[in-house]
CSV table of C-alpha atoms in Angstrom, one decimal:
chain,number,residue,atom,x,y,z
E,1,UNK,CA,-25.7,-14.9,65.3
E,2,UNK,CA,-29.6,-15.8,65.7
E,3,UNK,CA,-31.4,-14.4,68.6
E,4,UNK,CA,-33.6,-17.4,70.8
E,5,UNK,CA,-36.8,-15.2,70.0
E,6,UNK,CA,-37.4,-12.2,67.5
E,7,UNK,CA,-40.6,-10.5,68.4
E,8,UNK,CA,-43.0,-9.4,65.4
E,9,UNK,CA,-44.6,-6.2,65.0
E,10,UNK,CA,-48.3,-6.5,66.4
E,11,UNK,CA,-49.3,-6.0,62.2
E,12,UNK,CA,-47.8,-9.4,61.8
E,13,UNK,CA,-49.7,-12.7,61.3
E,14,UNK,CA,-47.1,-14.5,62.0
E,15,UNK,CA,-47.5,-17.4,64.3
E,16,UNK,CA,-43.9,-19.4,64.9
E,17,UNK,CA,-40.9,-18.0,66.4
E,18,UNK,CA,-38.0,-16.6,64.1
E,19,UNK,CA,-34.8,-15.2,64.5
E,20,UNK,CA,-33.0,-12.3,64.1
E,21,UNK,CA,-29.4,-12.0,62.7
E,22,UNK,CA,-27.3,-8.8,62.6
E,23,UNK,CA,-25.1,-10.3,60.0
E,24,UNK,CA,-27.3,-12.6,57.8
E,25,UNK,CA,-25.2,-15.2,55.9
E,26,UNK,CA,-26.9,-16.4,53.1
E,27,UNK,CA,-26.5,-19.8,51.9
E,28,UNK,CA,-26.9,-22.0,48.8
E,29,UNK,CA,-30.9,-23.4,48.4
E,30,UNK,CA,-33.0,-26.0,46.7
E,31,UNK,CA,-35.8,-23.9,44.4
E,32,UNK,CA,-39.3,-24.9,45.1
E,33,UNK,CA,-40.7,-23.5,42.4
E,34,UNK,CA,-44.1,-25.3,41.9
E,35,UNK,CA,-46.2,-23.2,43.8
E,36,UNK,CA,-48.4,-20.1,42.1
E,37,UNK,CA,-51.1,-18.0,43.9
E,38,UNK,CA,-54.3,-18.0,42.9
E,39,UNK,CA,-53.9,-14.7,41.3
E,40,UNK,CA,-51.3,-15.5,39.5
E,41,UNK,CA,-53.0,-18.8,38.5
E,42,UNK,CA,-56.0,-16.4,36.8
E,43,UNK,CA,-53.1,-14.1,35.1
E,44,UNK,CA,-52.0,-17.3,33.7
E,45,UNK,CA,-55.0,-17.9,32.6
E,46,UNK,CA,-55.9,-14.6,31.4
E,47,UNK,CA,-52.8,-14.0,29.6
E,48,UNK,CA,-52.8,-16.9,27.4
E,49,UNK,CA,-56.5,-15.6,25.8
E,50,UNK,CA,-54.4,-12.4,25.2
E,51,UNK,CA,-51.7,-12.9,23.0
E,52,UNK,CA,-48.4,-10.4,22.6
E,53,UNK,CA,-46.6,-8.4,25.6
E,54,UNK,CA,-44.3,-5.6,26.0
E,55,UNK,CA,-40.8,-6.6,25.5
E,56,UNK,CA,-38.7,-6.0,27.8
E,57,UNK,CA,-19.5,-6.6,45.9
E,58,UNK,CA,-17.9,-5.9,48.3
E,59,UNK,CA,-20.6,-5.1,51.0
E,60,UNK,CA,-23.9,-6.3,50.6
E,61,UNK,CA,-25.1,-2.7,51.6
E,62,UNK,CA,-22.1,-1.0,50.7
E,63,UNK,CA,-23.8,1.9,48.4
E,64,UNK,CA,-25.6,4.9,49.8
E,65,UNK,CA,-27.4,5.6,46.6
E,66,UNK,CA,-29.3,3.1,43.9
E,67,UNK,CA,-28.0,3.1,40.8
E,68,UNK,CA,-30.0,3.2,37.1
E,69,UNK,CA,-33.1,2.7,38.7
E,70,UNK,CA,-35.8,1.8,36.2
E,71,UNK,CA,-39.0,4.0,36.1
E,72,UNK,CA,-41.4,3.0,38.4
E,73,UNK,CA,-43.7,2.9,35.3
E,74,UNK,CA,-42.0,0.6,33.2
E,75,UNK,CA,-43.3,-2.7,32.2
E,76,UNK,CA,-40.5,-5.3,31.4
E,77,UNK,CA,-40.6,-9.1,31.2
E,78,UNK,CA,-38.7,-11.3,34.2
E,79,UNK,CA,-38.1,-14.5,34.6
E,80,UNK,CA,-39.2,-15.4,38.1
E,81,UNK,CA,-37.0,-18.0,40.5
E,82,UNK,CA,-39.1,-19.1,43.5
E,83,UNK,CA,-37.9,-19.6,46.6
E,84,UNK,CA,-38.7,-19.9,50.3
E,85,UNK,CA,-36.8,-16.5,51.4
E,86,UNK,CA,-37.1,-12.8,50.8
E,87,UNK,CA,-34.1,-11.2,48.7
E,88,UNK,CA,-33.9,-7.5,50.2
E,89,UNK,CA,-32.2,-4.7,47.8
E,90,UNK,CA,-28.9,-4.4,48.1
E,91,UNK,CA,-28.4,-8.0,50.3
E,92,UNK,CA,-26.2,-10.8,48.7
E,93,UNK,CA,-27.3,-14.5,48.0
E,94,UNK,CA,-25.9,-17.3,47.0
E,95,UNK,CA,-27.2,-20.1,45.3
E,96,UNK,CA,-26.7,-23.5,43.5
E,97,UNK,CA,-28.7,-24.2,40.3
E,98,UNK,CA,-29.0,-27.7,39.5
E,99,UNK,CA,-32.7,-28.6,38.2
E,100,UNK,CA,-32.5,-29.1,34.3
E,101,UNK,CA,-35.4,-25.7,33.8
E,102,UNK,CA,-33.2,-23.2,36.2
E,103,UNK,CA,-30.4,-24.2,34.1
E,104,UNK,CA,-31.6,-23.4,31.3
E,105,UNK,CA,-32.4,-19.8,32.7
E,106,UNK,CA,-28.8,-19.4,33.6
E,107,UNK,CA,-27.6,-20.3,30.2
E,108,UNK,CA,-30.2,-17.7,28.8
E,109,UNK,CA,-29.3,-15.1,31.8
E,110,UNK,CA,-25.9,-15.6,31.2
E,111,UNK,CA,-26.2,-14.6,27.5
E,112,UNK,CA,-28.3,-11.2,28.2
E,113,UNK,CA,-28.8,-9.0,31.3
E,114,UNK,CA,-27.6,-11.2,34.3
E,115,UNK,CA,-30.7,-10.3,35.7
E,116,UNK,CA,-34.1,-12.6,37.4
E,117,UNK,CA,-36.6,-12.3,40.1
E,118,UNK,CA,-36.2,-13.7,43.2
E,119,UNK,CA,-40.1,-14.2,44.6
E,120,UNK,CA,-41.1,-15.5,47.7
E,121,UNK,CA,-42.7,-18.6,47.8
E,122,UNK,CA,-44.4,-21.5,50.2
E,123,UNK,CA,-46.6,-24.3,50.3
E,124,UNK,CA,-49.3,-22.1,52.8
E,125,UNK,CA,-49.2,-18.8,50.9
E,126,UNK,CA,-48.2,-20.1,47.5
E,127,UNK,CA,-46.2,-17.3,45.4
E,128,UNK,CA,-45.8,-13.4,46.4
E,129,UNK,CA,-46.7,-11.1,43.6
E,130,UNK,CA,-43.9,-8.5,45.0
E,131,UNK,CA,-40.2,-9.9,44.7
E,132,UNK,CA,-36.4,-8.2,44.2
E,133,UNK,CA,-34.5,-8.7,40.9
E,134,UNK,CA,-31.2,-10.9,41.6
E,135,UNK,CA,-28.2,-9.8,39.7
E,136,UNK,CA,-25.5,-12.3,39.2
E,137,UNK,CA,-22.6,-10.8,39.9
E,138,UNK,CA,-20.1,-13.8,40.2
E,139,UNK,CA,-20.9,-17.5,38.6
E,140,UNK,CA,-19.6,-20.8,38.3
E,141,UNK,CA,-20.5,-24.0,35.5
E,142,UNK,CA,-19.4,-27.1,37.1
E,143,UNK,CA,-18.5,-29.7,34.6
E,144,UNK,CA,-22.3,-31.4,35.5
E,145,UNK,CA,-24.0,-28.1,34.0
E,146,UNK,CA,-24.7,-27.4,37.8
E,147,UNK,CA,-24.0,-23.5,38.8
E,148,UNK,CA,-22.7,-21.6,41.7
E,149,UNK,CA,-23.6,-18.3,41.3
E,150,UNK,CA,-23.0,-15.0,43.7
E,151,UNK,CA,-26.6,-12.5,43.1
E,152,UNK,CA,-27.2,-8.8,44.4
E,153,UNK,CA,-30.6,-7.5,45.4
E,154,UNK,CA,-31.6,-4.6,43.0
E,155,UNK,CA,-34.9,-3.1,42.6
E,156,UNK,CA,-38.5,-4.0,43.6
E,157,UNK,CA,-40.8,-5.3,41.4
E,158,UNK,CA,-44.5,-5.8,41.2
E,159,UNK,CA,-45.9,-9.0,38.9
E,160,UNK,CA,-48.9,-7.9,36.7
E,161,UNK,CA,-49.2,-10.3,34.3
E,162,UNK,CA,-47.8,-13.9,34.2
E,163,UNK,CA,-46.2,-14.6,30.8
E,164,UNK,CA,-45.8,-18.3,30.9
E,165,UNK,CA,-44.9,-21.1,33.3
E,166,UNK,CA,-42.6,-23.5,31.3
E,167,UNK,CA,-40.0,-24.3,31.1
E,168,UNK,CA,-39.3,-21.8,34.1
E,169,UNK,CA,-42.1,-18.9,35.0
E,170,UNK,CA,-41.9,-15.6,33.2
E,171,UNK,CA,-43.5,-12.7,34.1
E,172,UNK,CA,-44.6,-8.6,33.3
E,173,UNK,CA,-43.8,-6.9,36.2
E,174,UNK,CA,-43.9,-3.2,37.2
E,175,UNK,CA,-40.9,-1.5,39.6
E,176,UNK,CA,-41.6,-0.8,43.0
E,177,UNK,CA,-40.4,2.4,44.6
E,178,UNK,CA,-41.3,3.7,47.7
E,179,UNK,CA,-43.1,6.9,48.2
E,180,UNK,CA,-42.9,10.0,50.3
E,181,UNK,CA,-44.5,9.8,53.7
E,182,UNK,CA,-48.2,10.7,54.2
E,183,UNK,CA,-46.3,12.7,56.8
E,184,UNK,CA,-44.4,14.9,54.9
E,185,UNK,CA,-42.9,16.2,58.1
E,186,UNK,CA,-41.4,12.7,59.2
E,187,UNK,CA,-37.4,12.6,60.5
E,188,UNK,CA,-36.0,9.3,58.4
E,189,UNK,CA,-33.0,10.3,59.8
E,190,UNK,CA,-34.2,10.1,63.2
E,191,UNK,CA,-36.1,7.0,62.9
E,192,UNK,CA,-32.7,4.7,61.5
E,193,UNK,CA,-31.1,5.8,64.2
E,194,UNK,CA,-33.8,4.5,66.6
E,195,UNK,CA,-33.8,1.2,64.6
E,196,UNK,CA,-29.7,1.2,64.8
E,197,UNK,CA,-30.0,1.8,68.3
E,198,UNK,CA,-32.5,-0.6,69.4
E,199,UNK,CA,-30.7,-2.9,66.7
E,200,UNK,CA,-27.7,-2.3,69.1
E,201,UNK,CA,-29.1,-2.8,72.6
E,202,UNK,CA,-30.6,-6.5,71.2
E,203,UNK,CA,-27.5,-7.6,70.1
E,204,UNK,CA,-25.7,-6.8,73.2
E,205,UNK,CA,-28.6,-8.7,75.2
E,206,UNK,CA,-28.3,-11.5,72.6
E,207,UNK,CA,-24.3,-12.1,73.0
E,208,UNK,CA,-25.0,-12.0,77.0
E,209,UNK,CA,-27.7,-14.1,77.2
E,210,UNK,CA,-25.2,-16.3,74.8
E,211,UNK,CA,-22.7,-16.3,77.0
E,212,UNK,CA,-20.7,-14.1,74.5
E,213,UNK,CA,-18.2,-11.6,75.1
E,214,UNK,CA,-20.0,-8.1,75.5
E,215,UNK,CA,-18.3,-5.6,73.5
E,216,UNK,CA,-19.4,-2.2,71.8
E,217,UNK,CA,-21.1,-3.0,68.4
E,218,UNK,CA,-19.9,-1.6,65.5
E,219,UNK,CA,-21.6,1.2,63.4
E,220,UNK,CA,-24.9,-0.6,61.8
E,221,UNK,CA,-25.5,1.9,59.1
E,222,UNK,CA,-22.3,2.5,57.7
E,223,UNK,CA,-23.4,5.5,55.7
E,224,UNK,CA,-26.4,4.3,54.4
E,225,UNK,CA,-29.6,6.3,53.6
E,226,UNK,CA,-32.7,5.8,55.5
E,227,UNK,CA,-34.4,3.7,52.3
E,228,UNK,CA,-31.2,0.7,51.9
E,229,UNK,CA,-31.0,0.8,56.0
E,230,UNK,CA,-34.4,-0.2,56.5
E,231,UNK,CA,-33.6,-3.4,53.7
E,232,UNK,CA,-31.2,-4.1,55.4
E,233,UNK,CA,-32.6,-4.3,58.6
E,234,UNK,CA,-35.3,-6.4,56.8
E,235,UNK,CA,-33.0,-8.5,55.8
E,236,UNK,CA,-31.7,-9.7,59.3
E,237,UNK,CA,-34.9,-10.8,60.6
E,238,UNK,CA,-34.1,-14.4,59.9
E,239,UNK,CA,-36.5,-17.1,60.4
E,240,UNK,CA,-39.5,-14.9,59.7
E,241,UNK,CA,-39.9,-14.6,55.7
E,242,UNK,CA,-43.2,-13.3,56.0
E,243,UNK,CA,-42.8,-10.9,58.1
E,244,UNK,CA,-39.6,-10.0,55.9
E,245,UNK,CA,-42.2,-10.3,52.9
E,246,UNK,CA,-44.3,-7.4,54.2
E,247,UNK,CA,-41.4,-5.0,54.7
E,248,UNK,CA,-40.5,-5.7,51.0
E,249,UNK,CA,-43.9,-5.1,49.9
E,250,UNK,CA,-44.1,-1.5,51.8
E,251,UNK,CA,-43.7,1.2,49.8
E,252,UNK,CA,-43.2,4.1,52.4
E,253,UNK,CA,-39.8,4.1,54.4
E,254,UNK,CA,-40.8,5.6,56.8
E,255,UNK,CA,-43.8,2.4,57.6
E,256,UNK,CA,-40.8,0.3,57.4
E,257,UNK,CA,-38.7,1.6,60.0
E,258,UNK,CA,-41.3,2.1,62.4
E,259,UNK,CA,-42.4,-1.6,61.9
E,260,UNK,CA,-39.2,-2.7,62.6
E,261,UNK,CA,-38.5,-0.6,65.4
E,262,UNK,CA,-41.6,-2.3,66.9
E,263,UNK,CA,-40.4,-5.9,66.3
E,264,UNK,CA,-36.8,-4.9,67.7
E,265,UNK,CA,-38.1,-3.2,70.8
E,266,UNK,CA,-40.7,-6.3,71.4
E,267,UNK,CA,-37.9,-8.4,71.1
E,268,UNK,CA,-35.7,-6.2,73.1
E,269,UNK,CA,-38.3,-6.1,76.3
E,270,UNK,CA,-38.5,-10.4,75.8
E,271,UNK,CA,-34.5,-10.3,76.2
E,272,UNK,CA,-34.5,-7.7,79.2
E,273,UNK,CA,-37.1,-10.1,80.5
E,274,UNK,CA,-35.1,-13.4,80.1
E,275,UNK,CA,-32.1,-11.2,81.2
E,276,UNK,CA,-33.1,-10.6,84.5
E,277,UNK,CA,-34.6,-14.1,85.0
E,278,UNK,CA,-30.7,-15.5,83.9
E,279,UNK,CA,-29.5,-13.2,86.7
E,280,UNK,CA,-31.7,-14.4,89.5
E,281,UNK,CA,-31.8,-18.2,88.3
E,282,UNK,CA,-28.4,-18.6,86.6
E,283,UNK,CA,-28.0,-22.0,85.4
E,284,UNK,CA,-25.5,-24.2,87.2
């Protein structure tokens, strides 16, 4: 379900109209993988004058607390898959591999760790330095040497030094955890259940203006911690991957509630709005 109009945060640059879904259904996409930033075009660069590097289910937010996270300081190599969305931690994305250098990653993935990075990418911005490690966690070979696979959002990782770029990119990236508030007096608790309300209140506006059925919406969080809620609250705002791009790239919780409580409530007083203009002009 896609809201007409999601609101951004006034910190957004962004300047089209996305959509918001409360249940995000991923679905199988194309890599466009021939973009790279200027910054990682100089790593690039820089790297190859410097020879050697460090070596290296059910729900889609069904788990209240990460598991093995990596040390933040760790440096481990990746291989990066681009593509024109944001994978959020714990969210669940399907894709079909089918260009000849992606499958060769999945026969190499398939032999090791399961494990890539999913970085956002597009022809204005070029390529993200922050992304989300994919885990497979169900796959596929079709008899063409095409794959289906089934990936899990894990950690957060930072690129600091791009490895190479054929056959597929590969890259030295740093994990991304977020930190304690500035504010050390901050209520996560509190603030998710603002998010989860206003979450609520636009998806009953949504269904009505939809002509859906209204009917009580379900518990949002279901049990999660303030860190994975805000993902996954990330990781309904459809439409808008760089907006979705920021969130990933914060590393205080508490910032990333309060951003999205902005976008929900600005897209909450838009709905109100259209609400009321519904009721005195309904449409015939």
């Amino acid at each position: 379900m896609a809201l007409p109009q999601l609101i951004p945060s006034s910190s957004s640059s962004l300047h089209h109209k996305p959509t918001f879904n409360p249940n995000p259904i991923p679905y199988p996409l194309n890599p466009n993988p021939n973009f790279l930033s200027p910054r990682l075009r100089r790593s690039h660069h820089h790297r190859r004058q410097r020879p050697g590097s460090l070596k290296c289910s059910a729900s889609s937010f069904s788990e209240r607390h990460p598991t093995n996270q990596p040390k933040s300081d760790d440096v481990v190599e990746l291989p990066l898959f681009p593509l024109p969305l944001v994978l959020f931690p714990g969210a669940i994305l399907p894709l079909q591999i089918f260009e000849f250098r992606y499958r060769m990653m999945m026969h190499s993935l398939l032999q090791t760790d399961l494990r890539f990075g999913v970085i956002y990418s597009d022809a204005v911005s070029g390529t993200a330095d922050v992304g989300c490690v994919g885990e497979i966690v169900k796959h596929e070979r079709l008899v063409d040497d095409r794959f289906f696979l089934i990936c899990k959002g894990q950690e957060r990782f930072r690129v600091t030094d791009l490895v190479r770029t054929k056959p597929y990119l590969v890259a030295e990236v740093k994990w991304l955890e977020d930190r304690p508030s500035n504010d050390g007096e901050e209520d996560l608790e509190a603030l998710a259940n603002e998010v989860e309300s206003y979450m609520k209140d636009v998806i009953r506006l949504s269904n009505r203006l939809g002509g859906k059925p209204e009917k009580d919406v379900q518990d949002l969080r279901r049990n999660l911690f303030p860190t994975p809620f805000s993902f996954f609250v990330g990781s309904t705002f459809e439409g808008a991957p760089r907006e979705q791009q920021a969130l990933l790239e914060l590393e205080d919780t508490a910032a990333r509630l309060k951003r999205e409580k902005e976008t929900l409530r600005n897209t909450l007083n838009y709905l109100t709005a259209a609400s009321a203009v519904k009721d005195v002009f309904p449409s015939t």
